Short mmCIF file of C-alpha atoms in Angstrom, two decimals:
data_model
loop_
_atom_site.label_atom_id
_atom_site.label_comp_id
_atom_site.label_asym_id
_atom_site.label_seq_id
_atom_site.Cartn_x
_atom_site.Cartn_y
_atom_site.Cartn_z
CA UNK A 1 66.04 -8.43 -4.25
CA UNK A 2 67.58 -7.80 -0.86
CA UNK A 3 66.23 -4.75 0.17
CA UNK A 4 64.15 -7.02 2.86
CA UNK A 5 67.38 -6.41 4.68
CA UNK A 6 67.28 -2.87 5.33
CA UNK A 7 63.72 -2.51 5.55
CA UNK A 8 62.89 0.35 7.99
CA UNK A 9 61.28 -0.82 11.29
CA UNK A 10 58.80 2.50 11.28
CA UNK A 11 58.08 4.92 8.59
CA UNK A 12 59.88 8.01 8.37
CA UNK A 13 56.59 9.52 9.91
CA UNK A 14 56.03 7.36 12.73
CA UNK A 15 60.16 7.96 13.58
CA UNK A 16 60.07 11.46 13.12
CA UNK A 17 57.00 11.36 15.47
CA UNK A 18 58.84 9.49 18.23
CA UNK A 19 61.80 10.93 17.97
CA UNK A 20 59.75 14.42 19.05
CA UNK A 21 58.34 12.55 21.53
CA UNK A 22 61.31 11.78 23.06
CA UNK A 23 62.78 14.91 22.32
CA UNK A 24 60.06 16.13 24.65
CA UNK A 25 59.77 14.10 27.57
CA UNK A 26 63.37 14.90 27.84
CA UNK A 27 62.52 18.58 27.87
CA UNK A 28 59.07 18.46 30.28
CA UNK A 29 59.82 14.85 32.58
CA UNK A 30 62.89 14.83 34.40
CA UNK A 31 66.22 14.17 31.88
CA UNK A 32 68.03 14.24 34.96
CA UNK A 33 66.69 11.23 36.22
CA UNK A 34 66.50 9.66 32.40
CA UNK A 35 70.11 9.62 31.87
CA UNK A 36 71.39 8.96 35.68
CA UNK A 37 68.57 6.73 37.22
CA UNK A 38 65.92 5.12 35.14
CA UNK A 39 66.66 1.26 34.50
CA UNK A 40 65.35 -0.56 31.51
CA UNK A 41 62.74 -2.39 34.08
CA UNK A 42 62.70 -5.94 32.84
CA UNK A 43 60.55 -8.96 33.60
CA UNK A 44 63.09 -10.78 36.32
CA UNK A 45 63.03 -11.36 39.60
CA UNK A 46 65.47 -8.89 40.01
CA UNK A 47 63.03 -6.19 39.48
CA UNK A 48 60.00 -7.86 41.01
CA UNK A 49 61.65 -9.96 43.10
CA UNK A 50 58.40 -10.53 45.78
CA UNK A 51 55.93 -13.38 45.85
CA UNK A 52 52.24 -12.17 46.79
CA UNK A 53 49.37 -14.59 47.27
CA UNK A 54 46.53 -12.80 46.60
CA UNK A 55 45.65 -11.02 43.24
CA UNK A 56 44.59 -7.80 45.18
CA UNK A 57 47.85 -8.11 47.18
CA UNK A 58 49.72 -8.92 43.69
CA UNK A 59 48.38 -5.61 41.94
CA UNK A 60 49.35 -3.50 44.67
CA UNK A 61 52.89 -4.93 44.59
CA UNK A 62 53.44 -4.42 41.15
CA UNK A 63 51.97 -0.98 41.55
CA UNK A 64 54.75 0.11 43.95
CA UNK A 65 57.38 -1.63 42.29
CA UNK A 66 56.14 0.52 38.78
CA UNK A 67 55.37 3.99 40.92
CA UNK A 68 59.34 3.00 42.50
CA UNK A 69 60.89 2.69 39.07
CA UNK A 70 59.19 5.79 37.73
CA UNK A 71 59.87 7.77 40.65
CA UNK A 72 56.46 8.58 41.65
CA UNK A 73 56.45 6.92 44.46
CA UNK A 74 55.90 10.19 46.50
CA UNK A 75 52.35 11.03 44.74
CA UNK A 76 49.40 10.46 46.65
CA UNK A 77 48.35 7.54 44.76
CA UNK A 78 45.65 4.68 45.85
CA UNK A 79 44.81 1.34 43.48
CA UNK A 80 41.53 0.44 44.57
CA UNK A 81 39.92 -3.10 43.10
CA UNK A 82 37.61 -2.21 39.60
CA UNK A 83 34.61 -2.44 41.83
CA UNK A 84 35.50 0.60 43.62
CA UNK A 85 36.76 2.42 41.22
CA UNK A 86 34.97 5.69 39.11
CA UNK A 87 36.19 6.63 36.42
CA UNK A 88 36.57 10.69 36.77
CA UNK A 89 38.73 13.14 35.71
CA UNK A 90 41.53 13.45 38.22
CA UNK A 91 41.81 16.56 40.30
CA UNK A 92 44.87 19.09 39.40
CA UNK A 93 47.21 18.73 42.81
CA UNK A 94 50.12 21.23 41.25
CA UNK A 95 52.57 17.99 41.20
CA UNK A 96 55.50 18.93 38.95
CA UNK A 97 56.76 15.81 36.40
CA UNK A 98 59.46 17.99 35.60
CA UNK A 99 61.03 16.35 38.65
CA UNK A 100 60.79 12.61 39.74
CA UNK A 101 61.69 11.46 43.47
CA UNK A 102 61.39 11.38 46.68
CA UNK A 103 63.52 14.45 47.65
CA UNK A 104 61.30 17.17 45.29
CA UNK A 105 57.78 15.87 45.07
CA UNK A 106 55.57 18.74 46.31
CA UNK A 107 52.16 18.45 46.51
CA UNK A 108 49.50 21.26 46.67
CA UNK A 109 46.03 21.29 47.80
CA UNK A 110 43.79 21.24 44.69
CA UNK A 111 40.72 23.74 44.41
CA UNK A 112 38.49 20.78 44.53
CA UNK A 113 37.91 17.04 44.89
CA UNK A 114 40.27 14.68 46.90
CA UNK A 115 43.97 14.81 47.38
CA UNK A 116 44.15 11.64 45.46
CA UNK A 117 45.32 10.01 42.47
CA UNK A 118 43.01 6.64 41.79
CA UNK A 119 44.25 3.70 39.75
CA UNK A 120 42.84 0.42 39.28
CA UNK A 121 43.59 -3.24 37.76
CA UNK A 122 42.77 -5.64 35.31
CA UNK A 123 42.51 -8.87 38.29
CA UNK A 124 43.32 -11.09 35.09
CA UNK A 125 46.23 -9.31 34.16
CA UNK A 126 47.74 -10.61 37.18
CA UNK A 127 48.26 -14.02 35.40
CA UNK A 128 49.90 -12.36 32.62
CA UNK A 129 52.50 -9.99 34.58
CA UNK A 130 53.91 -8.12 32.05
CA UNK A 131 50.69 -7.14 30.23
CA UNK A 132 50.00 -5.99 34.05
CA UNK A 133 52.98 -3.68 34.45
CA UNK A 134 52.78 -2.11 31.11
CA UNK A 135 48.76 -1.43 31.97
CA UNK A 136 50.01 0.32 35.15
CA UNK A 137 53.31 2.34 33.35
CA UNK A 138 50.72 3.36 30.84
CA UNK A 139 48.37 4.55 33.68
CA UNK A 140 51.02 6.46 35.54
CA UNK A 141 52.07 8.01 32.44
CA UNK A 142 48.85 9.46 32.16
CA UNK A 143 48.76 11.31 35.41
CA UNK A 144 51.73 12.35 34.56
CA UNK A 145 50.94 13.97 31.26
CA UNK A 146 47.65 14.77 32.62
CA UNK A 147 49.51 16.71 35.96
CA UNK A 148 51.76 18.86 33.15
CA UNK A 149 48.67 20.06 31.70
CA UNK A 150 51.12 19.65 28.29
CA UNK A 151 50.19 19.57 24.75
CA UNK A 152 51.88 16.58 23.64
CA UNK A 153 53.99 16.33 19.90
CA UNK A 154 50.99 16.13 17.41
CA UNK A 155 47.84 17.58 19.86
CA UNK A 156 45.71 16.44 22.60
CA UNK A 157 44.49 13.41 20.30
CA UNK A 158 47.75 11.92 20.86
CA UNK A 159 47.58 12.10 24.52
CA UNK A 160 47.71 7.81 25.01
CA UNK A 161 49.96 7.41 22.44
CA UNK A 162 52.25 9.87 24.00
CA UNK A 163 51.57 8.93 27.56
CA UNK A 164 52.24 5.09 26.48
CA UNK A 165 55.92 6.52 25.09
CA UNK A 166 56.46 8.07 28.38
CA UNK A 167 55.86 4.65 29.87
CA UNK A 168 58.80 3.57 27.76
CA UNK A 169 60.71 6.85 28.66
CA UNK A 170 60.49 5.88 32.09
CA UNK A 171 61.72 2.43 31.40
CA UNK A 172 58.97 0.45 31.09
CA UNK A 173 59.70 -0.38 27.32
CA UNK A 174 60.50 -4.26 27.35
CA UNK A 175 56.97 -4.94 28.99
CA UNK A 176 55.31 -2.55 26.90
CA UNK A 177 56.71 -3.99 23.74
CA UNK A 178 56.24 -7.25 24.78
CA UNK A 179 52.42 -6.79 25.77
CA UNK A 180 51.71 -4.79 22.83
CA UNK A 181 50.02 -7.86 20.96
CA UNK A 182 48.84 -11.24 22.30
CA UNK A 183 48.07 -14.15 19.57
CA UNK A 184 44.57 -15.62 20.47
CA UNK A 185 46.43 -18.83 19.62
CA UNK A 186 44.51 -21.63 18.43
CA UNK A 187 42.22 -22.84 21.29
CA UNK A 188 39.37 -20.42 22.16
CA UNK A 189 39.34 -22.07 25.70
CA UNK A 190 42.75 -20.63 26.24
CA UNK A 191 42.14 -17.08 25.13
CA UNK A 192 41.46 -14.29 27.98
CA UNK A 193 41.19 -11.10 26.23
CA UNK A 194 40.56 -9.20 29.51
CA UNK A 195 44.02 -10.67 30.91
CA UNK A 196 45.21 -8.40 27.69
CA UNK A 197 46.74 -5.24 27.14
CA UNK A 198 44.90 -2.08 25.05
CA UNK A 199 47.61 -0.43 23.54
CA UNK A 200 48.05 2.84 22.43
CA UNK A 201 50.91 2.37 19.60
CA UNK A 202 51.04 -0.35 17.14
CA UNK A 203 53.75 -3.29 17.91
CA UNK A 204 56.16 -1.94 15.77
CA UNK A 205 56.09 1.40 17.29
CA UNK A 206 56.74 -0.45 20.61
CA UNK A 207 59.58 -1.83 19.67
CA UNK A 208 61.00 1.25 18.02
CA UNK A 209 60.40 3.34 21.13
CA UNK A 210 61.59 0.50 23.27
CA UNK A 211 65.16 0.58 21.10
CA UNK A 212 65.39 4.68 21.04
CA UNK A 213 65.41 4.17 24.87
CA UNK A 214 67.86 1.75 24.41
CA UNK A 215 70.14 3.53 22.39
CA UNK A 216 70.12 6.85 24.28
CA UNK A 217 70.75 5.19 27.66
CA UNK A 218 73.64 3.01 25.27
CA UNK A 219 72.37 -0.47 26.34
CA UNK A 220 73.48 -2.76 23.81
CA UNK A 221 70.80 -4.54 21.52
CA UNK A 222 71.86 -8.00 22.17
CA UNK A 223 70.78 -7.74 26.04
CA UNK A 224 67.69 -6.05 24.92
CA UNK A 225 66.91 -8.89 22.77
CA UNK A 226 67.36 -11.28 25.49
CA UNK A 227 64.31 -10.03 27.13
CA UNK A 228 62.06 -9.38 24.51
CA UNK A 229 59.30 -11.95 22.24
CA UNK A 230 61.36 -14.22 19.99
CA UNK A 231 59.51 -12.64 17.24
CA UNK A 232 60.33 -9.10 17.97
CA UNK A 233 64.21 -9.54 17.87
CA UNK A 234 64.51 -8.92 14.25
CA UNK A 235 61.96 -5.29 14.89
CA UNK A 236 64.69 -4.16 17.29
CA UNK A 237 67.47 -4.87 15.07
CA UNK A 238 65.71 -3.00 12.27
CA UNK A 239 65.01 0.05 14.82
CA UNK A 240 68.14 0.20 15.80
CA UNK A 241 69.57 1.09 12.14
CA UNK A 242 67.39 3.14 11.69
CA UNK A 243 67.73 5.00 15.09
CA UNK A 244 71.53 5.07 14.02
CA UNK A 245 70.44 6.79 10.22
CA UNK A 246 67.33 9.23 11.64
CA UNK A 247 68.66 13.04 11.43
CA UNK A 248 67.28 13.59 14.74
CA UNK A 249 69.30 10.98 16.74
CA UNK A 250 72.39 13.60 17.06
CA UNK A 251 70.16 16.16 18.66
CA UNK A 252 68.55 13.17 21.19
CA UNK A 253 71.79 12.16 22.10
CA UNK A 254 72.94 15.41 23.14
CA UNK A 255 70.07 16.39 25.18
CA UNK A 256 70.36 12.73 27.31
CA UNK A 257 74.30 13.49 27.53
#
């Protein structure tokens, strides 16, 4: 009768999956920076704190303020408007994710095609910021994965699913959980669905990746929930226990001591 209340926010599966995941990024992506410098990046002024006119002039704000946060800053990217924008495979410039920062980015000239990373935005994303950040943490994570030239936890078919929990790994987690779903509501008129997010994971595993985040950097839940859809606090709750029963959270928490 009450087992509702200890329902498990993931299946054993799905947690065992993410808990590799993270288990990995902390090996390949800089734990160094994880556990000393990466902020849960939430949707305040205090972390986008600049007011930008344009849309073009928007989405290259938010871009530095997501490259900043993820410590990228230092790569040689360039966010061009959609109409400018190919979509190619990006050139190999021997960046190392291993690191993240100003002080050790090295970059190397790549056998062929420009010394450039491209990126580009969804102009009606800009209405709906956070769908907009977590579009752009889930881009970045790509190069990233893409620069390792990694196999990620399951195989190359899970390359956006792992790339979107390095967007969470990196901090991004609130937005990404937050953007993983929009309700068309009940007035077509209102609806946008290009203002909207494609994610990777399912809502659930969002929120569960947002919270194992959480819990390794020891941010309490109650802030967390603060920040995140009305709707979603219960999820997080639910991750959390089960973050605090999974037989792999020991081994997490001593790899981001």
């Amino acid at each position: 009768m009450w087992q509702w209340l200890s329902r498990a926010a993931v299946s054993d599966e799905t947690a065992d999956w993410l808990a590799e995941c993270f288990s990995w990024a902390m090996q390949n992506f800089d734990v160094k920076r994880f556990r000393e410098s990466t902020p849960l990046v939430l949707p305040t002024n205090d972390f986008f704190p600049k007011k930008v006119e344009s849309i073009d002039g928007m989405a290259q704000y938010v871009f530095g303020q997501v490259v900043g946060y993820g410590g990228l800053q230092g790569w040689p990217w360039r966010l061009v408007p959609p109409s400018q924008f190919v979509a190619m495979q990006p050139p190999l410039l021997g960046l190392n994710p291993a690191v993240r920062g100003d002080d050790d980015v090295q970059t190397l000239v790549p056998a062929s095609g420009p010394l450039e990373l491209l990126m580009t935005y969804t102009p009606d994303q800009v209405a709906k910021p956070q769908d907009l950040v977590a579009t752009m943490g889930h881009g970045v994570a790509q190069h990233m994965l893409w620069q390792s030239q990694l196999t990620p936890p399951g195989g190359q078919e899970y390359f956006l699913q792992a790339a979107e929990v390095l967007a969470v790994f990196m901090g991004f987690g609130v937005m990404v959980a937050n953007s993983a779903y929009s309700f068309r509501g009940s007035c077509a008129k209102c609806y946008n669905p290009r203002a909207n997010r494609l994610a990777s994971l399912s809502e659930s595993e969002c929120v569960y990746a947002l919270a194992l985040f959480c819990y390794l950097q020891n941010i309490d839940r109650r802030f967390v929930a603060k920040h995140v859809k009305k709707y979603l606090k219960p999820a997080l709750k639910s991750a959390y226990r089960q973050i605090e029963r999974h037989p792999g959270t020991q081994h997490l928490q001593a790899l981001a001591a």
